[in-house]
Coordinates of C-alpha atoms and ligand atoms in Angstrom, one line a residue:
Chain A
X1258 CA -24.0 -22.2 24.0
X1259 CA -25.5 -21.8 20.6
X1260 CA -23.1 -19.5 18.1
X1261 CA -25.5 -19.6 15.3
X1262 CA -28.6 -20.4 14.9
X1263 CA -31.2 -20.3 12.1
X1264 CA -35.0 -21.5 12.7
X1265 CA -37.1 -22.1 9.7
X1266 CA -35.6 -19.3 8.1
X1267 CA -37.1 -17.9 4.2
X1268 CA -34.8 -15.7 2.5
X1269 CA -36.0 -13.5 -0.8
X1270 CA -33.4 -12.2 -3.6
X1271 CA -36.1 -9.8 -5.2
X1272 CA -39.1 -11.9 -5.2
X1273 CA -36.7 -15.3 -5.8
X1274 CA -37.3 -17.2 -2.7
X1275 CA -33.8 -19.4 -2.5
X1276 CA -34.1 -20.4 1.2
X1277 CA -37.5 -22.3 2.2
X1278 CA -37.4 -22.9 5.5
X1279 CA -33.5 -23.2 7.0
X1280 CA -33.2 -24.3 10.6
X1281 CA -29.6 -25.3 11.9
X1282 CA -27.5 -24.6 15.2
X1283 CA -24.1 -24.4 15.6
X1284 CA -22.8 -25.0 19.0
X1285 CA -19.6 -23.4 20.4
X1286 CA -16.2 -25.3 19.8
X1287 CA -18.7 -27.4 17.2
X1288 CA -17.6 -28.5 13.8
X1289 CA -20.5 -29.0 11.7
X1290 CA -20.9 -29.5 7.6
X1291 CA -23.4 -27.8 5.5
X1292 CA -23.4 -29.7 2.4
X1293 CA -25.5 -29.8 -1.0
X1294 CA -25.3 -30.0 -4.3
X1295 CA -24.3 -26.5 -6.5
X1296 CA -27.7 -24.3 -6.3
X1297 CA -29.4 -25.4 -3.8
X1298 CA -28.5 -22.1 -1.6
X1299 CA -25.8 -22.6 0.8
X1300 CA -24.2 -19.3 0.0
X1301 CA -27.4 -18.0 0.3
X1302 CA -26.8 -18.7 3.9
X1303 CA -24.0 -16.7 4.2
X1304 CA -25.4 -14.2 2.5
X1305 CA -28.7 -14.2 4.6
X1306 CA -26.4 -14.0 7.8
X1307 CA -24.7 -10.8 6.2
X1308 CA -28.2 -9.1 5.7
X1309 CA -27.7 -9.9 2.1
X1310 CA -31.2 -11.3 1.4
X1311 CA -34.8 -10.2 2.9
X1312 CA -35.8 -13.2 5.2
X1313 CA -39.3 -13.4 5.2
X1314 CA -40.3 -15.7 7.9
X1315 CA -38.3 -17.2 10.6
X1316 CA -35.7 -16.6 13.0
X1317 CA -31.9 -16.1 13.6
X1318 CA -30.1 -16.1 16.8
X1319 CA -26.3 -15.0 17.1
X1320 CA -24.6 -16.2 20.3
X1321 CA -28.8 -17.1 21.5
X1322 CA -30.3 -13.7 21.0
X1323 CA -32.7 -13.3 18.1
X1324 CA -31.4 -10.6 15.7
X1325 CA -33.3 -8.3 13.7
X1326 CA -32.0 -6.3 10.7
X1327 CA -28.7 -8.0 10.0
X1328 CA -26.1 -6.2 8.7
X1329 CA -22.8 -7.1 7.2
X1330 CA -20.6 -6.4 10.1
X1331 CA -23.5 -8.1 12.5
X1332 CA -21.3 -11.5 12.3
X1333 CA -18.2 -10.2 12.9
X1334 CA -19.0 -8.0 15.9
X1335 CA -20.9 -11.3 17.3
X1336 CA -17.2 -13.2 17.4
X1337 CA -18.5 -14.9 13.2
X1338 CA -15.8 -14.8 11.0
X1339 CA -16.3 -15.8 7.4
X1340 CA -14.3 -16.9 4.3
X1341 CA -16.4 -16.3 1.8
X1342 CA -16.9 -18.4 -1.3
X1343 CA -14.3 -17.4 -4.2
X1344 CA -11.9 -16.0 -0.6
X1345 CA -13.2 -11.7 -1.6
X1346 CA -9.4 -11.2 -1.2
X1347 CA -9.4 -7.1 -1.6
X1348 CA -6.9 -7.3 -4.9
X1349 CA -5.7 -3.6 -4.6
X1350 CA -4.7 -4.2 -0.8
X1351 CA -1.2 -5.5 -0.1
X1352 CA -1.3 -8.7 1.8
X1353 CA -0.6 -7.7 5.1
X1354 CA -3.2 -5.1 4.6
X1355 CA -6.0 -7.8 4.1
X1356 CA -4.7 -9.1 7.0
X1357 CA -5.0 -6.1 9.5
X1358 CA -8.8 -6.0 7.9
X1359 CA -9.7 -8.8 9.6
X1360 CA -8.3 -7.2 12.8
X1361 CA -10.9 -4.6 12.6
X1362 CA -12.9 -5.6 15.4
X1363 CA -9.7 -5.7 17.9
X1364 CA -11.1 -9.0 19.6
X1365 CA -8.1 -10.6 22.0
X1366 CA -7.5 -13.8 21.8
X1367 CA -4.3 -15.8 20.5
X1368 CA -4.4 -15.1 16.7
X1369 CA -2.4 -11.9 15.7
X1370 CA -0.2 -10.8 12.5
X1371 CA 3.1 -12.5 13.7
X1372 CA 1.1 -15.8 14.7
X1373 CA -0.7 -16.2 11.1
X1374 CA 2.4 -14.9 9.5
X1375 CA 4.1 -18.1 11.1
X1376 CA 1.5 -19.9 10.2
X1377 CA 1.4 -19.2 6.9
X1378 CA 5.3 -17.8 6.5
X1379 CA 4.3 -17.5 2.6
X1380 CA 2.3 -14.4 4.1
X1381 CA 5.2 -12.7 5.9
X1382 CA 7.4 -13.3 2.6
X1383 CA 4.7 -11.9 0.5
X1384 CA 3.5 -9.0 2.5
X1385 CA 3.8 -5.9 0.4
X1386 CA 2.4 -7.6 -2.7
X1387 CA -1.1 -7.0 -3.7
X1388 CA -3.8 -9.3 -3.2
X1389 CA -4.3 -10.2 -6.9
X1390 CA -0.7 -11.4 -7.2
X1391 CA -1.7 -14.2 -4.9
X1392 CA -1.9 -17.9 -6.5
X1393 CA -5.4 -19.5 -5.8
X1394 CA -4.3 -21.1 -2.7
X1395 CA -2.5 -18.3 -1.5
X1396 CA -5.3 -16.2 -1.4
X1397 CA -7.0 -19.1 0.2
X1398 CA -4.5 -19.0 3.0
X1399 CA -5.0 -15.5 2.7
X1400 CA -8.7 -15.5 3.3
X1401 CA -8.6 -18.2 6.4
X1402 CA -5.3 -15.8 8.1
X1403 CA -7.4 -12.4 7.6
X1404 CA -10.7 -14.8 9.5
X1405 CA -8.5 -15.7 12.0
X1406 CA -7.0 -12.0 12.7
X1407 CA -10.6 -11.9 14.2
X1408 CA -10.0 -14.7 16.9
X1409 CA -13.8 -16.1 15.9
X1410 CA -15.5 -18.1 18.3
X1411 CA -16.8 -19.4 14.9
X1412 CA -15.3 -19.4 11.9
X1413 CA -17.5 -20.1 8.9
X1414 CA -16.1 -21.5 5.5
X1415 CA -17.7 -21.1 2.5
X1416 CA -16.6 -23.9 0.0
X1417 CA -12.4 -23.5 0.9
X1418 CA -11.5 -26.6 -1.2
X1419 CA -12.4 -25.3 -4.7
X1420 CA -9.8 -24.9 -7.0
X1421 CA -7.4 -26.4 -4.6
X1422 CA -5.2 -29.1 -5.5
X1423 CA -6.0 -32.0 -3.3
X1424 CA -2.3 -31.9 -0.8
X1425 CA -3.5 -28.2 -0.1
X1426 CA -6.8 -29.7 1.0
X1427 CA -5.2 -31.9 3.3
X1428 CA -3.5 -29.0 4.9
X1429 CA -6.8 -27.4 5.3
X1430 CA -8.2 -30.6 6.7
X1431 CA -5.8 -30.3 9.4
X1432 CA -5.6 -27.0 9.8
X1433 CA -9.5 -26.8 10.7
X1434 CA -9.2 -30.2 12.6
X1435 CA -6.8 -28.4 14.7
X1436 CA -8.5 -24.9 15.3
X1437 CA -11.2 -27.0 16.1
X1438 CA -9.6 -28.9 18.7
X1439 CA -8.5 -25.7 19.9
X1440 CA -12.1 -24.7 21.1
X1441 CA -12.9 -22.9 17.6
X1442 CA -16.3 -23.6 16.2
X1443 CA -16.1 -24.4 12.4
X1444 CA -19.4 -24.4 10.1
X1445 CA -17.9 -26.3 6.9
X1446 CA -19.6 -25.3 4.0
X1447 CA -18.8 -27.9 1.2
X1448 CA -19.4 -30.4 -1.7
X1449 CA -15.7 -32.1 -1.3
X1450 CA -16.9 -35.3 1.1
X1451 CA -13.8 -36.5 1.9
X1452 CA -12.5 -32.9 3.7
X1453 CA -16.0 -33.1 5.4
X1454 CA -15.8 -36.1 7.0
X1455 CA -11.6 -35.2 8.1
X1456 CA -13.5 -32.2 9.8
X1457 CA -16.9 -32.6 11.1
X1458 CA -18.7 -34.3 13.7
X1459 CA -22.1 -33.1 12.7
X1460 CA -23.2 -32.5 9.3
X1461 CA -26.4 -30.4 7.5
X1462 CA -27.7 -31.9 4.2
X1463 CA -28.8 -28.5 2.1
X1464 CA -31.1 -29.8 -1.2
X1465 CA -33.7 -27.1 -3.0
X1466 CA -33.8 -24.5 -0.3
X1467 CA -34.2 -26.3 2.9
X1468 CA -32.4 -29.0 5.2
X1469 CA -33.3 -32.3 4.4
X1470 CA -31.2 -34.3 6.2
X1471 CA -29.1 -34.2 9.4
X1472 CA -26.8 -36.4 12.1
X1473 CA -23.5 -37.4 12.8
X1474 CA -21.0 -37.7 10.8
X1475 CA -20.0 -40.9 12.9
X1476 CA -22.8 -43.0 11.7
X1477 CA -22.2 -42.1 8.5
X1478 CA -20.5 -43.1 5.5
X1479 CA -18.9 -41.6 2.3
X1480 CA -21.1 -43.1 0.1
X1481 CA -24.4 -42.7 2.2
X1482 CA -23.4 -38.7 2.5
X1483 CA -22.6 -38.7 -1.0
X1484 CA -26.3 -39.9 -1.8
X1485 CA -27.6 -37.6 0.5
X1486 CA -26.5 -34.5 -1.3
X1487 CA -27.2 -36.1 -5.0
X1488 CA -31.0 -36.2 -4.0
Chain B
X30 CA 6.6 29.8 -19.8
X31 CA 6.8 28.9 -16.3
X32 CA 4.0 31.5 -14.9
X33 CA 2.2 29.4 -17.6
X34 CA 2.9 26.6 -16.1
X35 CA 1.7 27.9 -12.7
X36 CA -1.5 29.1 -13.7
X37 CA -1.8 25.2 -15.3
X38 CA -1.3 24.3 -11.7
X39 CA -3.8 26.2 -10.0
X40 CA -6.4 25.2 -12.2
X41 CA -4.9 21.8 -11.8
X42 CA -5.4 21.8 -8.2
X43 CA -8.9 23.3 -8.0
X44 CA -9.8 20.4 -10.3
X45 CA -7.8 17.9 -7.7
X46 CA -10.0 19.1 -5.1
X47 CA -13.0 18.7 -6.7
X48 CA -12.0 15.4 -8.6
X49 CA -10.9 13.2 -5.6
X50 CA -14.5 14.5 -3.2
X51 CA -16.1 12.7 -6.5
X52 CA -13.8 9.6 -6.0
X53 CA -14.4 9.5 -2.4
X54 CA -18.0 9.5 -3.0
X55 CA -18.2 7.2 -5.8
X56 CA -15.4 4.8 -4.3
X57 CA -18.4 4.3 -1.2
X58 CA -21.7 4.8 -2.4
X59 CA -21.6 4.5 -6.1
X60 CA -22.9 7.6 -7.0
X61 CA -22.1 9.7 -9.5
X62 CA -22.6 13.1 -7.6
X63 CA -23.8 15.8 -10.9
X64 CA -24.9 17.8 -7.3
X65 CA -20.9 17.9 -6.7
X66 CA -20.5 21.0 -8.6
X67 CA -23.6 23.0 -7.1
X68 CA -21.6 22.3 -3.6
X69 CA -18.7 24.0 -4.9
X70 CA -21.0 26.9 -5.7
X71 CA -22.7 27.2 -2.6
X72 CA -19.5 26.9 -0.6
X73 CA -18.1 29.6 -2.3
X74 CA -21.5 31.5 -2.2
X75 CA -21.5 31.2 1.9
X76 CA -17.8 32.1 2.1
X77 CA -18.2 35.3 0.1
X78 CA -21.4 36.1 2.4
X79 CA -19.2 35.5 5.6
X80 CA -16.4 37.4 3.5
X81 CA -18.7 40.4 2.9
X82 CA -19.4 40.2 7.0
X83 CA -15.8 41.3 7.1
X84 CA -13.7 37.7 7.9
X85 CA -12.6 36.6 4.5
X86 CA -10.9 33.7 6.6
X87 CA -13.9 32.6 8.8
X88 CA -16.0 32.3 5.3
X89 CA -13.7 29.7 4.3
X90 CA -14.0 28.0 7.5
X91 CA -17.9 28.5 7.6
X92 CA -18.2 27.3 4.4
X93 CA -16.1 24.1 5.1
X94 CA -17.8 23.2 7.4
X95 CA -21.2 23.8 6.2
X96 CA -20.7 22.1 3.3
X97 CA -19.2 18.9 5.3
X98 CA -22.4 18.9 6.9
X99 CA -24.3 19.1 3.8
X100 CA -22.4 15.9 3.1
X101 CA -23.6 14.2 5.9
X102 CA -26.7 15.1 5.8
X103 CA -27.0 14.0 1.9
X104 CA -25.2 10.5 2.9
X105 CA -27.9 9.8 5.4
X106 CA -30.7 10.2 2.9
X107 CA -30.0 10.2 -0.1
X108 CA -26.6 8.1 -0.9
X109 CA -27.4 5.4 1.4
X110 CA -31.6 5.0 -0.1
X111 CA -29.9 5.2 -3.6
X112 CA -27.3 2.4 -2.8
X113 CA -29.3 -0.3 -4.6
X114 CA -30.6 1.7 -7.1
X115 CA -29.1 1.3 -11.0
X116 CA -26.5 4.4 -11.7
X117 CA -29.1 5.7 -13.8
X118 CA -31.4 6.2 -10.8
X119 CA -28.7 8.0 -9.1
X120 CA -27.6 10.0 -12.0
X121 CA -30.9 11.6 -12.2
X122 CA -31.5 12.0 -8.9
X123 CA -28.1 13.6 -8.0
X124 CA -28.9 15.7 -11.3
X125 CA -32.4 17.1 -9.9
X126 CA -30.2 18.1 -6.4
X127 CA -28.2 19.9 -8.9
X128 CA -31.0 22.0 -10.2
X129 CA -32.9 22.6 -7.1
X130 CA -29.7 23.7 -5.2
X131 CA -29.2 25.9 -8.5
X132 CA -32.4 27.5 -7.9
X133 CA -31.9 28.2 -4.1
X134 CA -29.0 29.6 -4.7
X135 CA -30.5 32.2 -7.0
X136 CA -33.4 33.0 -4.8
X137 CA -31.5 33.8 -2.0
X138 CA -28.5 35.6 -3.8
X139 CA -29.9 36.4 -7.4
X140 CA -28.4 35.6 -10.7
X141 CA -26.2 38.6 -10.9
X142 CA -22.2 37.6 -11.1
X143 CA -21.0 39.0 -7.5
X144 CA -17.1 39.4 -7.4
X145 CA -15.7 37.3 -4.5
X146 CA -13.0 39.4 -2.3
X147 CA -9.0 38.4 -1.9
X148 CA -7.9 38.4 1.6
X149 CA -5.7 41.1 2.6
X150 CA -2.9 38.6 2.9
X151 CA -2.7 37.5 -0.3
X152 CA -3.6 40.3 -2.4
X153 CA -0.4 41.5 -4.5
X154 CA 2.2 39.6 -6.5
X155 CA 5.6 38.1 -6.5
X156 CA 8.3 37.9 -8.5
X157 CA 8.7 34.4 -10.2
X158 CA 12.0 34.2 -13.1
X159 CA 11.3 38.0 -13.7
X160 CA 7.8 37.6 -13.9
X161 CA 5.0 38.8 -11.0
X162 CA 2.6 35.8 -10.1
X163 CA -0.2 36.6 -7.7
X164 CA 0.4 35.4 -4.0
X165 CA -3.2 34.4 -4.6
X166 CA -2.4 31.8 -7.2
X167 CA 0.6 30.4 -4.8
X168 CA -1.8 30.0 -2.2
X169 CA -4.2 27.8 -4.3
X170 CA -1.2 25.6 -5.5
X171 CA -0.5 25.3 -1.4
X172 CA -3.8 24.3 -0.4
X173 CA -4.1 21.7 -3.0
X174 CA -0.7 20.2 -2.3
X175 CA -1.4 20.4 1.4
X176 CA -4.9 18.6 0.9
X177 CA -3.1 16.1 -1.6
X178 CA -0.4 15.1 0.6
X179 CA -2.3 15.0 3.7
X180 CA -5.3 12.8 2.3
X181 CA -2.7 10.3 0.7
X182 CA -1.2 10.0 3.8
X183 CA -4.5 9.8 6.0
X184 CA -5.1 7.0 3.1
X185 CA -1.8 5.2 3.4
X186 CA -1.0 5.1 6.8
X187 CA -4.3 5.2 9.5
X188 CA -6.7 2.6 10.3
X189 CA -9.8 5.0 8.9
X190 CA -7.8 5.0 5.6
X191 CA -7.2 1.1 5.6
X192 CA -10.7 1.2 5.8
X193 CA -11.8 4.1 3.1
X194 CA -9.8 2.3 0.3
X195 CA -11.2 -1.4 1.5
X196 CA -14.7 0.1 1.1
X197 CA -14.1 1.9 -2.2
X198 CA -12.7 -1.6 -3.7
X199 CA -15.6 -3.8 -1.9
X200 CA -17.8 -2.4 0.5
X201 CA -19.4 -6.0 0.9
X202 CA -16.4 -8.0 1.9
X203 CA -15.5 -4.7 3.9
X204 CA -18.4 -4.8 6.2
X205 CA -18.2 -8.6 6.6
X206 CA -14.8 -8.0 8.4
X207 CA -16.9 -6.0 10.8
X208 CA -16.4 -2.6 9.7
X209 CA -19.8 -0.1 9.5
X210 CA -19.6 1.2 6.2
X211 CA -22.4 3.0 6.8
X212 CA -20.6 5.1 9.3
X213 CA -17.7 5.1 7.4
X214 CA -19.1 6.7 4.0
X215 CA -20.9 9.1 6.6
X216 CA -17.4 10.4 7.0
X217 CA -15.9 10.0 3.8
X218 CA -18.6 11.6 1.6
X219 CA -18.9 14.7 4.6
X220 CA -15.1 15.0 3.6
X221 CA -15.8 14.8 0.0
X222 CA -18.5 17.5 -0.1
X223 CA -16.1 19.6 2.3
X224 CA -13.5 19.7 -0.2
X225 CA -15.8 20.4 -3.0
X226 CA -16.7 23.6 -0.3
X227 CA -12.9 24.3 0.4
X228 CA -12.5 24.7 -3.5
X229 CA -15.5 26.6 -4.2
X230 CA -14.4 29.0 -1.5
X231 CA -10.6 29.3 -2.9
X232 CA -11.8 29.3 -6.6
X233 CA -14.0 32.3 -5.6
X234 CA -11.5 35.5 -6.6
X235 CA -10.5 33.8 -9.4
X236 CA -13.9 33.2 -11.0
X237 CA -16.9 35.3 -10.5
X238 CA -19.8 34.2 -8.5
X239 CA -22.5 33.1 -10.4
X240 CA -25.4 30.2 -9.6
X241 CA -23.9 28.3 -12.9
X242 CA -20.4 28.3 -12.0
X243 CA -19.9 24.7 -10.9
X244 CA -21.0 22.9 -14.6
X245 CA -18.2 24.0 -16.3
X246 CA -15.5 22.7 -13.8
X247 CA -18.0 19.8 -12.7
X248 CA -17.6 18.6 -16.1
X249 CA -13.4 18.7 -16.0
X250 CA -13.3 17.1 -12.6
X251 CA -15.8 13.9 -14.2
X252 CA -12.9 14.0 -16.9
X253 CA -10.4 13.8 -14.7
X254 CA -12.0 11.1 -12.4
X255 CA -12.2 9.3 -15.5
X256 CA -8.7 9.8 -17.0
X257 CA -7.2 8.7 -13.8
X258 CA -9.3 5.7 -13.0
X259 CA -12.9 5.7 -11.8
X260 CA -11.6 5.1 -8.0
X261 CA -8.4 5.7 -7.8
X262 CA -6.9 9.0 -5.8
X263 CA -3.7 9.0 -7.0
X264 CA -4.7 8.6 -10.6
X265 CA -7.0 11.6 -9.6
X266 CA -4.3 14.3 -9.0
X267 CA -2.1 13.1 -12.2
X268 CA -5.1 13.6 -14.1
X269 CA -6.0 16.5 -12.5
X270 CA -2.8 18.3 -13.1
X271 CA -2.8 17.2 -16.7
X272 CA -6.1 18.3 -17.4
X273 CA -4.9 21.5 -15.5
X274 CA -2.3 22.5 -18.2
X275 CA -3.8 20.9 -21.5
X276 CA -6.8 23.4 -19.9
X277 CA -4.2 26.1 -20.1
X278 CA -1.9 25.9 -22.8
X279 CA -4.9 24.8 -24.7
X280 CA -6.7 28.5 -24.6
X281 CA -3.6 29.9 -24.7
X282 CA -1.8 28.2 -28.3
X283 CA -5.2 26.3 -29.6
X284 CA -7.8 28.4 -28.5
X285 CA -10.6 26.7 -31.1
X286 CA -9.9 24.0 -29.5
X287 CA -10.3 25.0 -26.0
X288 CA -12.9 23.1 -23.9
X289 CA -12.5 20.2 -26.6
X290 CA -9.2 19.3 -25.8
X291 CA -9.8 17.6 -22.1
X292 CA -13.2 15.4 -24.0
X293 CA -10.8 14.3 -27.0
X294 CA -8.1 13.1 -24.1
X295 CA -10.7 11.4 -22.4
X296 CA -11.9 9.7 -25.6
X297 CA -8.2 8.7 -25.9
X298 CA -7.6 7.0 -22.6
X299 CA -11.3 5.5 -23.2
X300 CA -10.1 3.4 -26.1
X301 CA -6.4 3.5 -25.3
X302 CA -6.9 1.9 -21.6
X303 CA -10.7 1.7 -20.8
X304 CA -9.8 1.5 -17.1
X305 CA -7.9 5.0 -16.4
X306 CA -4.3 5.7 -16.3
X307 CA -3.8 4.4 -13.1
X308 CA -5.1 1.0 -14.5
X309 CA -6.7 -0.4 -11.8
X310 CA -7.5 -4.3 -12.2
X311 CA -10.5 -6.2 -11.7
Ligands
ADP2795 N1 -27.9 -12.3 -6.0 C1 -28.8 -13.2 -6.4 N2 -30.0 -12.9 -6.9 C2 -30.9 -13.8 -7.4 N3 -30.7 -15.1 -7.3 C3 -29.5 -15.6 -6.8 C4 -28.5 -14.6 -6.3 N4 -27.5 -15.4 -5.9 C5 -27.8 -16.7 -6.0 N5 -29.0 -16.8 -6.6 C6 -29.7 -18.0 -6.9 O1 -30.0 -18.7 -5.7 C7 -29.8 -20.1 -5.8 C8 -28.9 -20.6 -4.7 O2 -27.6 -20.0 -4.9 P1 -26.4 -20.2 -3.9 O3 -26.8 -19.9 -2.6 O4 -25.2 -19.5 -4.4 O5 -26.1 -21.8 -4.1 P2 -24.9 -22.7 -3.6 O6 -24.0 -21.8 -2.8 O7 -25.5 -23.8 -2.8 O8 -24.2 -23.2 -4.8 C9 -29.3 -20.3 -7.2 O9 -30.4 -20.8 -8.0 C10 -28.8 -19.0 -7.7 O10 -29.1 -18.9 -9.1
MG2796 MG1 -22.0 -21.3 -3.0

């Protein structure tokens, strides 16, 4: 079953027109890249799913149904969970309390507060601070925890290496390789090749507003991704 | 010295109640509600018309609870069209709400200053260090405590409250967890403009009814929201309790001075720590 869809999707900020024509699926239990170079509208994406842009043509389907007037909570209450770029910790929340945001739409599944708290035991330890107290990748532990408290069918990642130093990225790698394996879908949005081809099977090539390539990630190498995005 | 104090207090708390319905509202929609005051007027301008009925107790609830509705009908509309609008926008527009409410009010109750009733209950005094205080008084300092403690806890310790102070810090990554935030401010600003009723009602035997009595306090309660942090709700009620006694002593040992005082703090804060007492961080 499709999670996500978009079909030739253009998206307005104002009268800017960032996306030109966006089509791209996401399957359940899927892991699947969205790459491109800095500009070129990925967040856009994101922000188009959250009802954050006007889309003026095109379609997009959550879990298969075509959607009209997205809202911000639309992905969320479709099973979409999102770590947005820069991780929108809430700085004046203590930890925990970002956490138990993510909880807000009560779906069951296997991720609760003691799970991500063993997870992440740097969590539990720090759970009364505020969110600004956080180091960069604490918050970005932070930011994937609080996802998870929604037990997504989908969790979408919104460039979770930057400002990470490289063995944190390696965590992440696995982390996702492993919630994927676990029947989570993962939409990977990134520029950082090396934790895109550690986590997807199926990659997206983003480049001035539309998708300009697509495939597998198995036929694929390093350096042929690598000139995909620099087009 | 200490009555003084007191009466610091009740003006303090009136302020409170008024100040943190502005927080609420701002910390949601970003709007700057000038119409804030003009719902303190009308609340107490419905409670003193229930009041004259012959149940000073059911004006305050009728009033409450018009006024909460008011909120939510304002929300609806207004607050949620002006949400991508520049503060400007909303400034003015809330400021027109204020004048046409101003004129309703005196076409269907005149301009004359009408003197609001006590309830039977609380008329007389007590005695406080050899002094009599008015039972009246008391009651306003209870109310405001009672509203204070019981909105910090609804804050602290419910899921709703979780909620209120995500949305006031980021309503975007708030609703991306899930949460309506249109629903929510629905709520939060009908509790806001309730409060605003709930003060206009129990400032009503202090002051005298008139169609222009919310600008003056209005103006105190935007000094307080600032003092204490644009957004914050305990930085509200320290700020609302200073302002309360500077308000007081000030007539009392610097009476020139008077309404100055409260701008000059602000000023102060302004350029001492730009972002409130309570110092939130960005
Ligand atoms: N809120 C906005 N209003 C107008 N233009 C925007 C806005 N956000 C981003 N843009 C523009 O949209 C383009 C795509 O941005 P973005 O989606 O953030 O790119 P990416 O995430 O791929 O780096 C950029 O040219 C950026 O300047
Ligand atoms: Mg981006």
């Amino acid at each position: 079953m499709s999670l996500l869809a978009f079909h030739d999707v253009h998206a307005l900020y104002g009268q800017a027109r960032i996306l030109n024509g966006v089509t791209f699926e996401v399957g359940a239990g899927e892991r699947v890249a969205l790459v491109g170079r800095n500009g070129v509208g990925k967040t856009t994406v994101v922000n188009t799913l959250c009802g954050g842009t006007r889309v003026a043509q095109g379609r997009i389907e959550l879990r298969g149904r075509p959607t009209k007037d997205l809202r911000g909570y639309s992905a969320a209450q479709n099973g979409i969970a999102i770590v947005l770029q820069g991780r929108g910790i809430l700085p004046n929340l203590t930890v925990e309390e970002n956490l138990l945001l993510g909880g807000a739409t009560a779906r069951r599944g296997p991720w609760t507060l003691a799970k991500i708290q063993e997870l992440f035991p740097i969590l539990s330890e720090r759970r009364s601070n505020p969110g600004w107290a956080l180091s960069g990748g604490q918050q970005q532990m932070l930011a994937i925890g609080r996802a998870l408290m929604a037990n997504p069918d989908l969790l979408i990642l919104d460039e979770p290496s930057e400002g990470l130093a490289p063995v944190i990225v390696d965590d992440l790698a696995a982390l996702l390789v492993q919630l994927g394996t676990d029947g989570m879908g993962i939409l990977l949005i990134e520029q950082n090749i090396s934790l895109i081809h550690r986590v997807a099977e199926r990659f997206y090539v983003l480049s001035k507003g539309s998708v300009a390539e697509s495939g597998s990630l198995h036929n694929v190498s390093r350096d042929e991704l690598q000139g995909h995005i620099a087009i | 010295m200490l009555i003084q104090l007191l009466n610091g207090v009740v003006y303090g708390g009136l302020l409170y109640l008024l100040s943190v319905g502005l927080v609420l509202i701002f910390g949601l929609r970003q709007v700057v509600n000038f119409a804030h005051g003009a719902l303190f007027m009308i609340g107490a301008y419905i409670g003193y018309s229930v009041a004259a009925a012959g149940s000073w107790w059911g004006g305050l609830v009728v009033a409450v609870v018009a006024m909460a509705i008011a909120g939510c009908v304002l929300d609806a509309t207004l607050f949620r069209a002006l949400r991508k609008q520049d503060h400007i926008v909303t400034v003015l527009v809330t400021f027109g709400l204020l004048l046409i409410l101003e004129t309703l009010v005196t076409v269907i109750w005149g301009k004359a200053y009408l003197r609001y009733p006590m309830p039977d209950l609380l008329s007389g005094t007590v005695d406080i260090a050899g002094s009599p205080f008015p039972v009246y008084r008391l009651f306003v300092i209870v109310v405001s405590i009672v509203v204070a403690l019981s909105l910090a806890s609804w804050l602290r310790f419910t899921r709703i409250g979780l909620y209120v102070r995500a949305a006031s810090t980021d309503a975007r990554v708030t609703s991306i967890q899930g949460i309506n935030v249109d629903r929510l401010s629905l709520i939060v600003v009908g509790l806001g403009t309730a409060l605003a009723g709930l003060s206009g009602v129990v400032a009503g035997p202090l002051l005298s009814l008139s169609p222009t009595m919310g600008n003056y306090i209005l103006i105190d309660s935007f000094i307080v929201v600032v003092i204490g942090g644009m957004g914050s709700f305990g930085g509200a009620f320290v700020a609302a309790l200073l302002i309360g006694q500077i308000h007081n002593f000030g007539a009392i040992y610097l009476p020139w001075a008077g309404t100055m005082l409260p701008l000059l703090l602000m000023v102060g804060v302004l350029i001492w720590r730009p972002t409130g007492l309570s110092g939130a961080r960005t």
